[in-house]
Short mmCIF file of C-alpha atoms in Angstrom, two decimals:
data_model
loop_
_atom_site.label_atom_id
_atom_site.label_comp_id
_atom_site.label_asym_id
_atom_site.label_seq_id
_atom_site.Cartn_x
_atom_site.Cartn_y
_atom_site.Cartn_z
CA UNK H 881 0.00 0.00 0.00
CA UNK H 882 1.52 3.31 -1.00
CA UNK H 883 1.71 6.39 1.17
CA UNK H 884 -1.25 8.17 -0.42
CA UNK H 885 -3.59 5.20 0.01
CA UNK H 886 -2.53 4.76 3.62
CA UNK H 887 -3.15 8.44 4.33
CA UNK H 888 -6.55 8.33 2.60
CA UNK H 889 -7.66 5.31 4.65
CA UNK H 890 -6.38 6.99 7.80
CA UNK H 891 -8.55 10.07 7.12
CA UNK H 892 -11.65 7.98 6.36
CA UNK H 893 -11.33 5.80 9.44
CA UNK H 894 -10.51 8.74 11.70
CA UNK H 895 -13.60 10.57 10.43
CA UNK H 896 -15.76 7.52 10.97
CA UNK H 897 -14.51 7.05 14.52
CA UNK H 898 -15.03 10.69 15.45
CA UNK H 899 -18.61 10.64 14.10
CA UNK H 900 -19.65 7.25 15.41
CA UNK H 901 -21.24 7.58 18.86
CA UNK H 902 -20.91 3.83 19.41
CA UNK H 903 -17.15 3.81 19.09
CA UNK H 904 -15.40 4.09 22.41
CA UNK H 905 -12.86 1.49 23.48
CA UNK H 906 -12.24 0.44 19.89
CA UNK H 907 -11.06 3.91 18.90
CA UNK H 908 -7.63 3.57 20.40
CA UNK H 909 -7.11 0.07 19.00
CA UNK H 910 -8.09 1.16 15.49
CA UNK H 911 -5.78 4.17 15.53
CA UNK H 912 -2.98 2.02 16.89
CA UNK H 913 -3.40 -0.40 13.97
CA UNK H 914 -3.33 2.48 11.53
CA UNK H 915 -0.16 3.83 13.10
CA UNK H 916 1.45 0.42 12.76
CA UNK H 917 0.57 0.39 9.06
CA UNK H 918 2.06 3.82 8.43
CA UNK H 919 5.45 3.64 6.63
CA UNK H 920 8.46 4.67 8.64
CA UNK H 921 11.30 6.76 7.21
CA UNK H 922 14.54 5.16 6.08
CA UNK H 923 17.89 6.94 6.15
CA UNK H 924 20.96 4.88 5.32
CA UNK H 925 24.29 6.68 5.55
CA UNK H 926 27.23 5.24 3.63
CA UNK H 927 30.84 5.93 4.56
CA UNK H 928 34.21 4.73 3.29
CA UNK H 929 36.87 4.23 5.94
CA UNK H 930 40.61 3.89 5.46
CA UNK H 931 42.67 3.10 8.54
CA UNK H 932 39.51 3.78 10.54
CA UNK H 933 39.10 7.31 9.16
CA UNK H 934 36.72 8.66 6.53
CA UNK H 935 38.44 9.01 3.19
CA UNK H 936 39.09 12.43 1.72
CA UNK H 937 39.51 12.55 -2.02
CA UNK H 938 42.38 14.57 -3.43
CA UNK H 939 44.60 14.10 -0.40
CA UNK H 940 46.81 11.30 0.84
CA UNK H 941 45.48 8.76 3.29
CA UNK H 942 46.83 5.52 4.73
CA UNK H 943 45.03 2.36 3.61
CA UNK H 944 46.27 -1.21 3.90
CA UNK H 945 49.57 0.26 5.14
CA UNK H 946 50.01 2.19 1.87
CA UNK H 947 49.70 5.85 0.95
CA UNK H 948 46.61 6.22 -1.21
CA UNK H 949 44.91 9.14 -2.91
CA UNK H 950 41.34 8.83 -4.23
CA UNK H 951 40.10 10.72 -7.27
CA UNK H 952 36.70 9.02 -7.49
CA UNK H 953 34.48 7.01 -5.15
CA UNK H 954 30.89 6.56 -6.34
CA UNK H 955 28.42 3.69 -6.09
CA UNK H 956 24.91 3.07 -7.37
CA UNK H 957 22.67 1.51 -4.68
CA UNK H 958 19.38 -0.24 -5.44
CA UNK H 959 17.03 -3.06 -4.38
CA UNK H 960 17.15 -2.43 -0.63
CA UNK H 961 15.22 -4.75 1.66
CA UNK H 962 15.11 -4.88 5.44
CA UNK H 963 15.07 -8.33 7.01
CA UNK H 964 13.04 -9.45 10.04
CA UNK H 965 14.13 -12.10 12.54
CA UNK H 966 11.91 -14.70 10.85
CA UNK H 967 13.64 -14.12 7.52
CA UNK H 968 10.81 -12.19 5.88
CA UNK H 969 11.68 -8.92 4.17
CA UNK H 970 10.20 -5.49 3.53
CA UNK H 971 11.23 -3.59 0.44
CA UNK H 972 12.40 -0.01 0.91
CA UNK H 973 10.54 2.49 -1.26
CA UNK H 974 13.09 5.03 -2.47
CA UNK H 975 12.38 8.74 -2.23
CA UNK H 976 12.62 10.56 -5.56
CA UNK H 977 14.44 13.86 -5.85
CA UNK H 978 15.78 13.48 -9.42
CA UNK H 979 19.15 14.63 -8.12
CA UNK H 980 20.59 11.71 -6.18
CA UNK H 981 17.64 9.31 -6.38
CA UNK H 982 15.18 8.27 -9.06
CA UNK H 983 13.56 5.07 -10.35
CA UNK H 984 14.54 3.16 -7.20
CA UNK H 985 18.26 3.89 -7.66
CA UNK H 986 20.50 6.13 -5.57
CA UNK H 987 24.00 7.44 -6.31
CA UNK H 988 26.29 7.49 -3.29
CA UNK H 989 29.06 10.00 -4.01
CA UNK H 990 31.94 10.06 -1.53
CA UNK H 991 34.43 12.10 -3.59
CA UNK H 992 35.05 15.78 -4.28
CA UNK H 993 37.66 15.50 -7.06
CA UNK H 994 35.30 14.84 -9.98
CA UNK H 995 32.30 16.67 -8.50
CA UNK H 996 32.07 19.25 -5.73
CA UNK H 997 28.81 17.86 -4.37
CA UNK H 998 28.69 14.70 -2.27
CA UNK H 999 25.88 12.39 -1.24
CA UNK H 1000 26.21 9.90 1.59
CA UNK H 1001 22.58 8.97 2.22
CA UNK H 1002 19.89 6.81 0.68
CA UNK H 1003 16.40 7.92 1.74
CA UNK H 1004 13.01 6.26 1.56
CA UNK H 1005 10.31 4.53 3.57
CA UNK H 1006 9.60 1.00 4.75
CA UNK H 1007 6.86 -0.85 6.57
CA UNK H 1008 7.14 -0.43 10.35
CA UNK H 1009 8.69 -3.25 12.29
CA UNK H 1010 11.80 -4.59 13.99
CA UNK H 1011 14.56 -5.52 11.59
CA UNK H 1012 17.65 -7.63 12.13
CA UNK H 1013 19.32 -7.36 8.75
CA UNK H 1014 19.53 -5.58 5.43
CA UNK H 1015 19.98 -6.53 1.79
CA UNK H 1016 20.99 -4.21 -1.04
CA UNK H 1017 22.56 -4.24 -4.46
CA UNK H 1018 25.56 -2.23 -5.61
CA UNK H 1019 24.52 -1.51 -9.17
CA UNK H 1020 21.78 -0.39 -11.51
CA UNK H 1021 19.03 -2.98 -12.12
CA UNK H 1022 19.05 -4.69 -15.51
CA UNK H 1023 15.73 -3.07 -16.46
CA UNK H 1024 17.32 0.39 -16.22
CA UNK H 1025 20.91 -0.40 -17.12
CA UNK H 1026 20.64 0.06 -20.87
CA UNK H 1027 18.28 3.00 -21.23
CA UNK H 1028 19.39 6.18 -22.98
CA UNK H 1029 21.20 8.13 -20.29
CA UNK H 1030 20.60 11.39 -22.17
CA UNK H 1031 16.89 11.33 -21.37
CA UNK H 1032 17.01 9.81 -17.88
CA UNK H 1033 16.49 11.83 -14.68
CA UNK H 1034 19.44 12.30 -12.36
CA UNK H 1035 21.37 10.43 -11.16
CA UNK H 1036 20.97 8.13 -14.17
CA UNK H 1037 22.12 10.90 -16.50
CA UNK H 1038 25.66 11.14 -15.12
CA UNK H 1039 27.94 10.54 -18.08
CA UNK H 1040 31.00 9.66 -16.01
CA UNK H 1041 29.05 6.77 -14.46
CA UNK H 1042 28.20 5.32 -17.86
CA UNK H 1043 30.06 2.90 -20.14
CA UNK H 1044 29.62 3.77 -23.79
CA UNK H 1045 31.16 0.51 -24.93
CA UNK H 1046 28.39 -1.62 -23.38
CA UNK H 1047 25.74 1.10 -23.11
CA UNK H 1048 25.37 0.48 -19.41
CA UNK H 1049 26.31 2.04 -16.11
CA UNK H 1050 29.36 1.68 -13.95
CA UNK H 1051 27.82 0.10 -10.88
CA UNK H 1052 30.84 1.24 -8.89
CA UNK H 1053 33.52 3.74 -9.88
CA UNK H 1054 36.54 3.85 -7.56
CA UNK H 1055 39.75 5.48 -8.79
CA UNK H 1056 42.90 5.88 -6.74
CA UNK H 1057 46.67 6.10 -6.84
CA UNK H 1058 49.47 4.70 -4.75
CA UNK H 1059 52.07 7.29 -3.75
CA UNK H 1060 50.54 9.87 -6.10
CA UNK H 1061 51.49 8.08 -9.31
CA UNK H 1062 50.37 4.54 -10.11
CA UNK H 1063 46.68 5.08 -10.82
CA UNK H 1064 44.13 2.26 -10.66
CA UNK H 1065 40.64 2.62 -12.13
CA UNK H 1066 38.15 0.16 -10.65
CA UNK H 1067 35.04 0.25 -12.84
CA UNK H 1068 32.45 -2.42 -12.09
CA UNK H 1069 29.81 -2.82 -14.76
CA UNK H 1070 27.97 -5.51 -16.68
CA UNK H 1071 29.81 -7.08 -19.63
CA UNK H 1072 29.22 -9.59 -22.41
CA UNK H 1073 26.15 -7.64 -23.47
CA UNK H 1074 24.36 -8.05 -26.79
CA UNK H 1075 21.82 -6.18 -28.88
CA UNK H 1076 23.42 -2.90 -29.99
CA UNK H 1077 22.43 -0.12 -29.95
CA UNK H 1078 20.09 -1.00 -27.07
CA UNK H 1079 22.27 -3.42 -25.20
CA UNK H 1080 20.94 -5.99 -22.77
CA UNK H 1081 21.15 -9.66 -21.95
CA UNK H 1082 24.51 -9.20 -20.24
CA UNK H 1083 25.82 -12.61 -19.28
CA UNK H 1084 28.26 -11.14 -16.74
CA UNK H 1085 26.32 -8.89 -14.37
CA UNK H 1086 28.95 -7.70 -11.88
CA UNK H 1087 26.25 -6.46 -9.50
CA UNK H 1088 27.15 -6.93 -5.86
CA UNK H 1089 24.47 -8.45 -3.65
CA UNK H 1090 25.15 -7.47 -0.04
CA UNK H 1091 23.52 -9.05 3.01
CA UNK H 1092 24.33 -7.73 6.48
CA UNK H 1093 23.03 -9.04 9.80
CA UNK H 1094 22.51 -6.95 12.91
CA UNK H 1095 19.94 -4.74 14.59
CA UNK H 1096 18.80 -2.14 12.07
CA UNK H 1097 17.71 1.39 12.89
CA UNK H 1098 15.82 2.24 9.67
CA UNK H 1099 15.72 5.98 10.35
CA UNK H 1100 19.41 6.35 11.10
CA UNK H 1101 21.58 3.45 10.00
CA UNK H 1102 25.22 3.70 8.98
CA UNK H 1103 26.81 1.31 6.49
CA UNK H 1104 30.59 1.29 6.26
CA UNK H 1105 32.89 0.31 3.39
CA UNK H 1106 36.32 -0.81 4.63
CA UNK H 1107 38.92 0.42 2.14
CA UNK H 1108 41.73 -1.50 3.84
CA UNK H 1109 39.90 -4.76 3.15
CA UNK H 1110 39.17 -3.64 -0.41
CA UNK H 1111 42.88 -3.21 -1.08
CA UNK H 1112 44.02 -6.41 0.62
CA UNK H 1113 46.03 -8.45 -1.88
CA UNK H 1114 45.94 -5.81 -4.59
CA UNK H 1115 49.08 -4.66 -6.41
CA UNK H 1116 49.34 -2.06 -9.12
CA UNK H 1117 49.11 -3.47 -12.64
CA UNK H 1118 50.87 -2.16 -15.71
CA UNK H 1119 47.69 -0.73 -17.26
CA UNK H 1120 46.05 0.32 -14.02
CA UNK H 1121 42.65 -0.61 -15.44
CA UNK H 1122 40.35 -2.83 -13.41
CA UNK H 1123 37.42 -3.37 -15.72
CA UNK H 1124 35.75 -6.77 -15.38
CA UNK H 1125 35.90 -7.41 -19.12
CA UNK H 1126 39.69 -7.52 -19.17
CA UNK H 1127 40.64 -7.72 -15.51
CA UNK H 1128 44.10 -9.07 -14.92
CA UNK H 1129 45.24 -11.05 -11.91
CA UNK H 1130 46.19 -7.80 -10.18
CA UNK H 1131 42.56 -6.68 -10.28
CA UNK H 1132 41.04 -9.90 -8.99
CA UNK H 1133 41.34 -8.96 -5.27
CA UNK H 1134 39.40 -5.72 -5.84
CA UNK H 1135 36.58 -7.46 -7.69
CA UNK H 1136 36.43 -10.37 -5.27
CA UNK H 1137 36.29 -7.97 -2.31
CA UNK H 1138 32.77 -7.09 -3.48
CA UNK H 1139 31.80 -10.76 -3.29
CA UNK H 1140 31.90 -11.12 -7.07
CA UNK H 1141 33.25 -14.03 -9.06
CA UNK H 1142 35.71 -12.31 -11.40
CA UNK H 1143 35.25 -15.06 -14.01
CA UNK H 1144 31.48 -14.99 -14.52
CA UNK H 1145 30.51 -11.70 -12.83
CA UNK H 1146 28.07 -13.37 -10.45
CA UNK H 1147 27.59 -12.96 -6.71
CA UNK H 1148 27.43 -16.76 -6.54
CA UNK H 1149 29.04 -17.37 -3.15
CA UNK H 1150 32.45 -18.23 -4.56
CA UNK H 1151 33.80 -15.19 -2.71
CA UNK H 1152 32.20 -13.53 0.30
CA UNK H 1153 32.03 -9.75 0.21
CA UNK H 1154 34.45 -8.44 2.81
CA UNK H 1155 34.09 -4.69 2.69
CA UNK H 1156 30.58 -3.71 3.84
CA UNK H 1157 29.46 -3.77 7.48
CA UNK H 1158 26.90 -2.18 9.77
CA UNK H 1159 27.97 0.62 12.07
#
């Protein structure tokens, strides 16, 4: 039931109760049930930590015992569900501002080198309840991934988050250098796509499916990305490119850190994601 329908029913029932002389003890119970059906706000704050500190793009930071400088750190987040103790889930309905969120997709922007604006939060609503876990996807859903970016609302119109060569989005765009020189470009996006010019049917998805367990505060929950764990096992490659389509052995640790099989692009359990956690 969407927000408008819930509000409409609330008004009708409240009016009926106030006008019905026979309603006494049931009034409170009815209003309590309506309150329980009213969606509660969701605010998820994403952060990237290196050596326990929030990253700052454009300046040196210590990560995995190495000096690192970030020039980009952006992720698309979609398909969020909150999990109850019995395993059932409630889907989060995304707010729409056509700036950072639209069509059930949000862009988390943790850098200031490519853009001056940042966005750390994903906002929406969810059914009221007690939740003990969360699920979300790092990436743009397949149904939206190959639309014409030039006519999409923000954030799906951001050219730097789009791959022209597969007509799809970069689900994650993380660019950094070691010691101010050796640059690495980690671009996660779907590959092996067919059907130009309107690509689709990508056999290698490279969408991260994240599941975290712990008490969830829907209205104020922090989700952390551990950069030290992202870099574990990674060494700079000659090309510095970490695109799934041609990823070399030096890029495998970065891709696998997201819980992705670097061979087939699936979150198939071959590798457990090691970077996201609840805070």
